[in-house]
PDB file of C-alpha atoms and ligand atoms in Angstrom:
ATOM      1  CA  MET F 922       0.000   0.000   0.000  1.00  0.00           C
ATOM      2  CA  ARG F 923       1.280   3.442  -0.898  1.00  0.00           C
ATOM      3  CA  LEU F 924       2.009   5.377   2.283  1.00  0.00           C
ATOM      4  CA  ARG F 925       0.606   8.878   2.601  1.00  0.00           C
ATOM      5  CA  ILE F 926       2.720  10.176   5.450  1.00  0.00           C
ATOM      6  CA  SER F 927       2.559  13.100   7.829  1.00  0.00           C
ATOM      7  CA  VAL F 928       5.574  13.679  10.074  1.00  0.00           C
ATOM      8  CA  LEU F 929       5.255  15.393  13.454  1.00  0.00           C
ATOM      9  CA  PHE F 930       8.477  16.838  14.852  1.00  0.00           C
ATOM     10  CA  SER F 931       9.751  19.324  17.431  1.00  0.00           C
ATOM     11  CA  GLY F 932      13.483  19.649  16.776  1.00  0.00           C
ATOM     12  CA  ARG F 933      16.072  19.190  14.048  1.00  0.00           C
ATOM     13  CA  GLY F 934      13.997  16.659  12.098  1.00  0.00           C
ATOM     14  CA  SER F 935      16.837  14.479  10.837  1.00  0.00           C
ATOM     15  CA  ASN F 936      14.639  11.347  10.826  1.00  0.00           C
ATOM     16  CA  MET F 937      12.047  13.247   8.798  1.00  0.00           C
ATOM     17  CA  LEU F 938      14.687  14.066   6.195  1.00  0.00           C
ATOM     18  CA  ALA F 939      15.883  10.442   6.087  1.00  0.00           C
ATOM     19  CA  ILE F 940      12.283   9.355   5.422  1.00  0.00           C
ATOM     20  CA  LYS F 941      11.835  12.070   2.783  1.00  0.00           C
ATOM     21  CA  ASN F 942      15.010  10.899   1.002  1.00  0.00           C
ATOM     22  CA  ALA F 943      13.806   7.296   1.089  1.00  0.00           C
ATOM     23  CA  CYS F 944      10.469   8.330  -0.459  1.00  0.00           C
ATOM     24  CA  ASP F 945      12.239  10.382  -3.141  1.00  0.00           C
ATOM     25  CA  SER F 946      14.522   7.470  -4.053  1.00  0.00           C
ATOM     26  CA  CYS F 947      11.496   5.094  -4.038  1.00  0.00           C
ATOM     27  CA  SER F 948      12.949   2.910  -1.258  1.00  0.00           C
ATOM     28  CA  ILE F 949       9.606   3.601   0.399  1.00  0.00           C
ATOM     29  CA  ASP F 950       6.477   3.377  -1.724  1.00  0.00           C
ATOM     30  CA  GLY F 951       5.042   6.568  -0.346  1.00  0.00           C
ATOM     31  CA  MET F 952       5.266  10.292   0.075  1.00  0.00           C
ATOM     32  CA  ILE F 953       5.308  12.853   2.879  1.00  0.00           C
ATOM     33  CA  LEU F 954       2.238  15.028   2.395  1.00  0.00           C
ATOM     34  CA  CYS F 955       3.027  17.439   5.184  1.00  0.00           C
ATOM     35  CA  ALA F 956       5.256  18.048   8.159  1.00  0.00           C
ATOM     36  CA  ILE F 957       3.889  19.425  11.390  1.00  0.00           C
ATOM     37  CA  SER F 958       5.882  21.081  14.140  1.00  0.00           C
ATOM     38  CA  ASN F 959       4.567  22.006  17.574  1.00  0.00           C
ATOM     39  CA  ARG F 960       7.452  24.479  17.985  1.00  0.00           C
ATOM     40  CA  ILE F 961       8.005  27.597  15.924  1.00  0.00           C
ATOM     41  CA  GLU F 962      11.734  27.466  16.756  1.00  0.00           C
ATOM     42  CA  ALA F 963      12.242  23.890  15.506  1.00  0.00           C
ATOM     43  CA  LYS F 964      15.325  23.735  13.282  1.00  0.00           C
ATOM     44  CA  GLY F 965      13.677  21.092  11.113  1.00  0.00           C
ATOM     45  CA  ILE F 966      11.168  23.633   9.754  1.00  0.00           C
ATOM     46  CA  ILE F 967      13.746  25.227   7.469  1.00  0.00           C
ATOM     47  CA  SER F 968      15.276  21.932   6.358  1.00  0.00           C
ATOM     48  CA  ALA F 969      11.824  20.513   5.573  1.00  0.00           C
ATOM     49  CA  GLN F 970      10.924  23.599   3.548  1.00  0.00           C
ATOM     50  CA  GLU F 971      14.227  23.393   1.687  1.00  0.00           C
ATOM     51  CA  LYS F 972      13.223  19.877   0.691  1.00  0.00           C
ATOM     52  CA  GLY F 973       9.921  21.213  -0.633  1.00  0.00           C
ATOM     53  CA  LEU F 974       7.748  19.824   2.155  1.00  0.00           C
ATOM     54  CA  PRO F 975       4.672  21.775   3.235  1.00  0.00           C
ATOM     55  CA  VAL F 976       5.208  22.618   6.903  1.00  0.00           C
ATOM     56  CA  PHE F 977       2.509  23.653   9.364  1.00  0.00           C
ATOM     57  CA  VAL F 978       3.203  24.966  12.859  1.00  0.00           C
ATOM     58  CA  PHE F 979       0.645  24.005  15.489  1.00  0.00           C
ATOM     59  CA  SER F 980       2.109  25.519  18.638  1.00  0.00           C
ATOM     60  CA  LYS F 981       0.252  25.706  21.934  1.00  0.00           C
ATOM     61  CA  GLU F 982       0.714  29.480  21.855  1.00  0.00           C
ATOM     62  CA  LYS F 983      -0.948  29.837  18.454  1.00  0.00           C
ATOM     63  CA  PHE F 984      -3.664  27.253  19.089  1.00  0.00           C
ATOM     64  CA  PRO F 985      -4.367  27.045  22.829  1.00  0.00           C
ATOM     65  CA  ARG F 986      -7.579  25.069  22.195  1.00  0.00           C
ATOM     66  CA  ARG F 987      -8.586  22.134  20.015  1.00  0.00           C
ATOM     67  CA  ARG F 988      -5.107  21.800  18.523  1.00  0.00           C
ATOM     68  CA  TYR F 989      -5.364  18.038  17.945  1.00  0.00           C
ATOM     69  CA  THR F 990      -8.804  18.468  16.397  1.00  0.00           C
ATOM     70  CA  ARG F 991      -7.317  20.895  13.894  1.00  0.00           C
ATOM     71  CA  ILE F 992      -4.325  18.670  13.146  1.00  0.00           C
ATOM     72  CA  SER F 993      -6.514  15.625  12.677  1.00  0.00           C
ATOM     73  CA  ARG F 994      -8.876  17.472  10.355  1.00  0.00           C
ATOM     74  CA  LEU F 995      -5.954  18.644   8.222  1.00  0.00           C
ATOM     75  CA  LEU F 996      -4.475  15.150   7.975  1.00  0.00           C
ATOM     76  CA  LEU F 997      -7.837  13.584   7.148  1.00  0.00           C
ATOM     77  CA  ASP F 998      -8.440  16.240   4.472  1.00  0.00           C
ATOM     78  CA  LEU F 999      -5.038  15.498   2.939  1.00  0.00           C
ATOM     79  CA  GLY F1000      -5.753  11.761   2.905  1.00  0.00           C
ATOM     80  CA  VAL F1001      -2.870  10.891   5.238  1.00  0.00           C
ATOM     81  CA  ASN F1002      -2.831   7.187   6.142  1.00  0.00           C
ATOM     82  CA  ILE F1003       0.145   7.041   8.528  1.00  0.00           C
ATOM     83  CA  VAL F1004       1.504   9.509  11.087  1.00  0.00           C
ATOM     84  CA  ILE F1005       5.183   9.434  11.982  1.00  0.00           C
ATOM     85  CA  LEU F1006       6.565  11.003  15.132  1.00  0.00           C
ATOM     86  CA  ALA F1007      10.179  11.993  14.645  1.00  0.00           C
ATOM     87  CA  GLY F1008      11.518  13.758  17.699  1.00  0.00           C
ATOM     88  CA  TYR F1009       8.034  14.948  18.711  1.00  0.00           C
ATOM     89  CA  ASP F1010       8.121  16.032  22.352  1.00  0.00           C
ATOM     90  CA  GLU F1011       4.424  15.849  23.339  1.00  0.00           C
ATOM     91  CA  LEU F1012       1.903  13.133  23.994  1.00  0.00           C
ATOM     92  CA  VAL F1013      -0.437  12.878  21.007  1.00  0.00           C
ATOM     93  CA  LYS F1014      -4.016  13.558  22.072  1.00  0.00           C
ATOM     94  CA  LYS F1015      -7.493  12.734  20.858  1.00  0.00           C
ATOM     95  CA  PRO F1016      -9.035  13.075  18.344  1.00  0.00           C
ATOM     96  CA  LEU F1017      -5.787  12.652  16.360  1.00  0.00           C
ATOM     97  CA  LEU F1018      -4.949   9.626  18.489  1.00  0.00           C
ATOM     98  CA  SER F1019      -8.315   7.958  17.900  1.00  0.00           C
ATOM     99  CA  ASP F1020      -8.742   9.008  14.248  1.00  0.00           C
ATOM    100  CA  PHE F1021      -5.373   7.417  13.408  1.00  0.00           C
ATOM    101  CA  LYS F1022      -5.470   4.641  16.013  1.00  0.00           C
ATOM    102  CA  GLY F1023      -2.795   2.046  15.344  1.00  0.00           C
ATOM    103  CA  ARG F1024      -1.350   4.166  12.531  1.00  0.00           C
ATOM    104  CA  ILE F1025       0.823   6.547  14.546  1.00  0.00           C
ATOM    105  CA  LEU F1026       4.453   5.464  15.024  1.00  0.00           C
ATOM    106  CA  ASN F1027       7.282   6.796  17.149  1.00  0.00           C
ATOM    107  CA  ILE F1028      11.001   6.120  17.293  1.00  0.00           C
ATOM    108  CA  HIS F1029      12.701   6.014  20.682  1.00  0.00           C
ATOM    109  CA  PRO F1030      16.511   5.912  20.919  1.00  0.00           C
ATOM    110  CA  ALA F1031      16.768   2.985  23.361  1.00  0.00           C
ATOM    111  CA  PRO F1032      15.251  -0.404  24.211  1.00  0.00           C
ATOM    112  CA  LEU F1033      11.653  -0.332  25.464  1.00  0.00           C
ATOM    113  CA  PRO F1034       9.999  -0.584  27.885  1.00  0.00           C
ATOM    114  CA  ARG F1035      13.107  -0.530  30.094  1.00  0.00           C
ATOM    115  CA  PHE F1036      14.471   2.850  29.006  1.00  0.00           C
ATOM    116  CA  GLY F1037      11.253   4.685  28.228  1.00  0.00           C
ATOM    117  CA  GLY F1038       8.487   6.599  29.976  1.00  0.00           C
ATOM    118  CA  LYS F1039       7.929  10.121  31.204  1.00  0.00           C
ATOM    119  CA  GLY F1040      11.091  12.206  31.367  1.00  0.00           C
ATOM    120  CA  MET F1041      13.071   9.729  29.280  1.00  0.00           C
ATOM    121  CA  TYR F1042      14.108  11.859  26.364  1.00  0.00           C
ATOM    122  CA  ARG F1043      17.203  13.374  24.780  1.00  0.00           C
ATOM    123  CA  MET F1044      20.434  12.708  26.736  1.00  0.00           C
ATOM    124  CA  GLU F1045      18.524  11.471  29.797  1.00  0.00           C
ATOM    125  CA  VAL F1046      17.782   8.224  27.979  1.00  0.00           C
ATOM    126  CA  HIS F1047      21.408   7.568  27.076  1.00  0.00           C
ATOM    127  CA  LYS F1048      22.588   8.515  30.589  1.00  0.00           C
ATOM    128  CA  LYS F1049      20.229   5.921  32.057  1.00  0.00           C
ATOM    129  CA  VAL F1050      21.417   3.300  29.559  1.00  0.00           C
ATOM    130  CA  LEU F1051      25.074   3.923  30.456  1.00  0.00           C
ATOM    131  CA  GLU F1052      24.360   3.938  34.204  1.00  0.00           C
ATOM    132  CA  SER F1053      22.582   0.589  33.928  1.00  0.00           C
ATOM    133  CA  GLY F1054      25.685  -1.108  32.519  1.00  0.00           C
ATOM    134  CA  VAL F1055      23.815  -2.867  29.653  1.00  0.00           C
ATOM    135  CA  LYS F1056      25.950  -3.989  26.720  1.00  0.00           C
ATOM    136  CA  PHE F1057      23.441  -3.025  24.032  1.00  0.00           C
ATOM    137  CA  SER F1058      21.150  -0.120  23.361  1.00  0.00           C
ATOM    138  CA  GLY F1059      19.535   0.887  20.059  1.00  0.00           C
ATOM    139  CA  PRO F1060      16.411   2.461  18.593  1.00  0.00           C
ATOM    140  CA  THR F1061      12.898   1.082  18.985  1.00  0.00           C
ATOM    141  CA  ILE F1062       9.906   1.855  16.779  1.00  0.00           C
ATOM    142  CA  HIS F1063       6.500   1.422  18.372  1.00  0.00           C
ATOM    143  CA  VAL F1064       2.852   2.166  17.794  1.00  0.00           C
ATOM    144  CA  VAL F1065       1.777   5.255  19.741  1.00  0.00           C
ATOM    145  CA  ASP F1066      -0.915   5.132  22.399  1.00  0.00           C
ATOM    146  CA  GLU F1067      -1.977   7.524  25.171  1.00  0.00           C
ATOM    147  CA  ASN F1068       1.141   6.911  27.318  1.00  0.00           C
ATOM    148  CA  TYR F1069       4.809   7.756  26.869  1.00  0.00           C
ATOM    149  CA  ASP F1070       6.801   5.182  24.869  1.00  0.00           C
ATOM    150  CA  SER F1071       4.270   2.369  25.259  1.00  0.00           C
ATOM    151  CA  GLY F1072       2.338   0.637  22.509  1.00  0.00           C
ATOM    152  CA  LYS F1073       3.249  -2.349  20.401  1.00  0.00           C
ATOM    153  CA  ILE F1074       6.914  -2.580  19.392  1.00  0.00           C
ATOM    154  CA  ILE F1075       7.339  -3.151  15.663  1.00  0.00           C
ATOM    155  CA  ALA F1076      11.105  -2.783  15.151  1.00  0.00           C
ATOM    156  CA  HIS F1077      14.309  -2.583  17.129  1.00  0.00           C
ATOM    157  CA  GLU F1078      17.976  -2.606  16.192  1.00  0.00           C
ATOM    158  CA  LYS F1079      20.820  -3.297  18.576  1.00  0.00           C
ATOM    159  CA  VAL F1080      23.676  -0.837  18.966  1.00  0.00           C
ATOM    160  CA  THR F1081      26.651  -1.956  21.046  1.00  0.00           C
ATOM    161  CA  VAL F1082      27.629   0.199  24.002  1.00  0.00           C
ATOM    162  CA  VAL F1083      31.414   0.614  23.884  1.00  0.00           C
ATOM    163  CA  ASP F1084      33.949   1.412  26.603  1.00  0.00           C
ATOM    164  CA  GLY F1085      34.289   5.139  27.088  1.00  0.00           C
ATOM    165  CA  ASP F1086      30.876   5.925  25.571  1.00  0.00           C
ATOM    166  CA  THR F1087      29.336   9.193  26.701  1.00  0.00           C
ATOM    167  CA  PRO F1088      25.618   9.916  26.326  1.00  0.00           C
ATOM    168  CA  GLU F1089      26.553  12.089  23.338  1.00  0.00           C
ATOM    169  CA  SER F1090      28.705   9.492  21.557  1.00  0.00           C
ATOM    170  CA  LEU F1091      26.078   6.803  22.075  1.00  0.00           C
ATOM    171  CA  ALA F1092      23.303   9.142  20.882  1.00  0.00           C
ATOM    172  CA  GLU F1093      25.241   9.917  17.712  1.00  0.00           C
ATOM    173  CA  ARG F1094      25.758   6.253  16.787  1.00  0.00           C
ATOM    174  CA  ILE F1095      22.145   5.438  17.543  1.00  0.00           C
ATOM    175  CA  LEU F1096      20.834   8.348  15.462  1.00  0.00           C
ATOM    176  CA  ALA F1097      22.749   7.044  12.437  1.00  0.00           C
ATOM    177  CA  VAL F1098      21.012   3.677  12.903  1.00  0.00           C
ATOM    178  CA  GLU F1099      17.616   5.393  13.263  1.00  0.00           C
ATOM    179  CA  HIS F1100      18.092   7.026   9.855  1.00  0.00           C
ATOM    180  CA  ASN F1101      18.201   3.562   8.338  1.00  0.00           C
ATOM    181  CA  LEU F1102      15.727   1.756  10.604  1.00  0.00           C
ATOM    182  CA  TYR F1103      12.808   4.196  10.258  1.00  0.00           C
ATOM    183  CA  PRO F1104      12.785   4.213   6.412  1.00  0.00           C
ATOM    184  CA  LYS F1105      13.399   0.428   6.330  1.00  0.00           C
ATOM    185  CA  THR F1106      10.431  -0.167   8.635  1.00  0.00           C
ATOM    186  CA  LEU F1107       8.167   2.115   6.606  1.00  0.00           C
ATOM    187  CA  ALA F1108       9.207   0.265   3.457  1.00  0.00           C
ATOM    188  CA  LYS F1109       8.183  -3.018   5.135  1.00  0.00           C
ATOM    189  CA  ILE F1110       4.821  -1.498   6.065  1.00  0.00           C
ATOM    190  CA  SER F1111       4.230  -0.320   2.505  1.00  0.00           C
ATOM    191  CA  ARG F1112       5.045  -3.835   1.213  1.00  0.00           C
ATOM    192  CA  GLY F1113       2.650  -5.374   3.740  1.00  0.00           C
ATOM    193  CA  GLU F1114       5.451  -7.197   5.603  1.00  0.00           C
ATOM    194  CA  ILE F1115       4.464  -5.379   8.790  1.00  0.00           C
ATOM    195  CA  GLN F1116       0.719  -4.996   9.223  1.00  0.00           C
ATOM    196  CA  LEU F1117      -0.561  -1.900  10.977  1.00  0.00           C
ATOM    197  CA  PHE F1118      -3.988  -1.324   9.610  1.00  0.00           C
TER     198      PHE F1118
HETATM  199  C1  LIG I 769      15.817  10.779  17.988  1.00  0.00           C
HETATM  200  O1  LIG I 769      16.897  10.407  18.785  1.00  0.00           O
HETATM  201  C2  LIG I 769      14.617   9.919  18.296  1.00  0.00           C
HETATM  202  O2  LIG I 769      14.950   8.653  18.767  1.00  0.00           O
HETATM  203  C3  LIG I 769      13.924  10.693  19.389  1.00  0.00           C
HETATM  204  O3  LIG I 769      14.163  12.036  19.106  1.00  0.00           O
HETATM  205  C4  LIG I 769      15.324  12.172  18.303  1.00  0.00           C
HETATM  206  C5  LIG I 769      14.879  12.913  17.075  1.00  0.00           C
HETATM  207  O4  LIG I 769      15.919  13.332  16.287  1.00  0.00           O
HETATM  208  N1  LIG I 769      12.533  10.377  19.446  1.00  0.00           N
HETATM  209  P1  LIG I 769      15.619  14.106  14.935  1.00  0.00           P
HETATM  210  O5  LIG I 769      14.791  15.338  15.273  1.00  0.00           O
HETATM  211  O6  LIG I 769      14.898  13.181  14.014  1.00  0.00           O
HETATM  212  O7  LIG I 769      16.974  14.486  14.439  1.00  0.00           O
END
């Protein structure tokens, strides 16, 4: 099935760009119809626009009420069939959550559920991984529900923790793996090898 994607992001949006490149090179049978940021200052806004993606900003300041109703309406109008969170720093709320139930994915930069949950984001995640002494970390892709980092896991790739790793060095290696894992997983979904709908 051809994927009609919307990406939600809050920061630099490097996963969004990796997915855009994979669509452009036809590694994914699909296209990004729009990108949505909840932060006006997100660096990814400019890079998405440079790639020709329509970008909409739905910040709390601009839309204090019914923000997820507006987002959902826009995505339904555009005919979006899958929503991708790529560094999106808020819980997704209804009606977006219910309108796209089972079709919203997130990538988390560590194994779940052990290194997920409220407050587990950015360097905090990698700090916790290093403190725990585990030998492997790596990104996890999961279906989004009403809680932080829960929902069915659909993909994970191991990244070895090496001696002398800092949260930053580990984050950098994991991000490079994410840029491959997210497009690869979306390609599997479009080929029907992973069933979401
Ligand atoms: C990634 O590390 C991802 O695992 C997490 O947020 C980061 C997003 O990076 N959810 P980017 O904005 O895609 O560069």
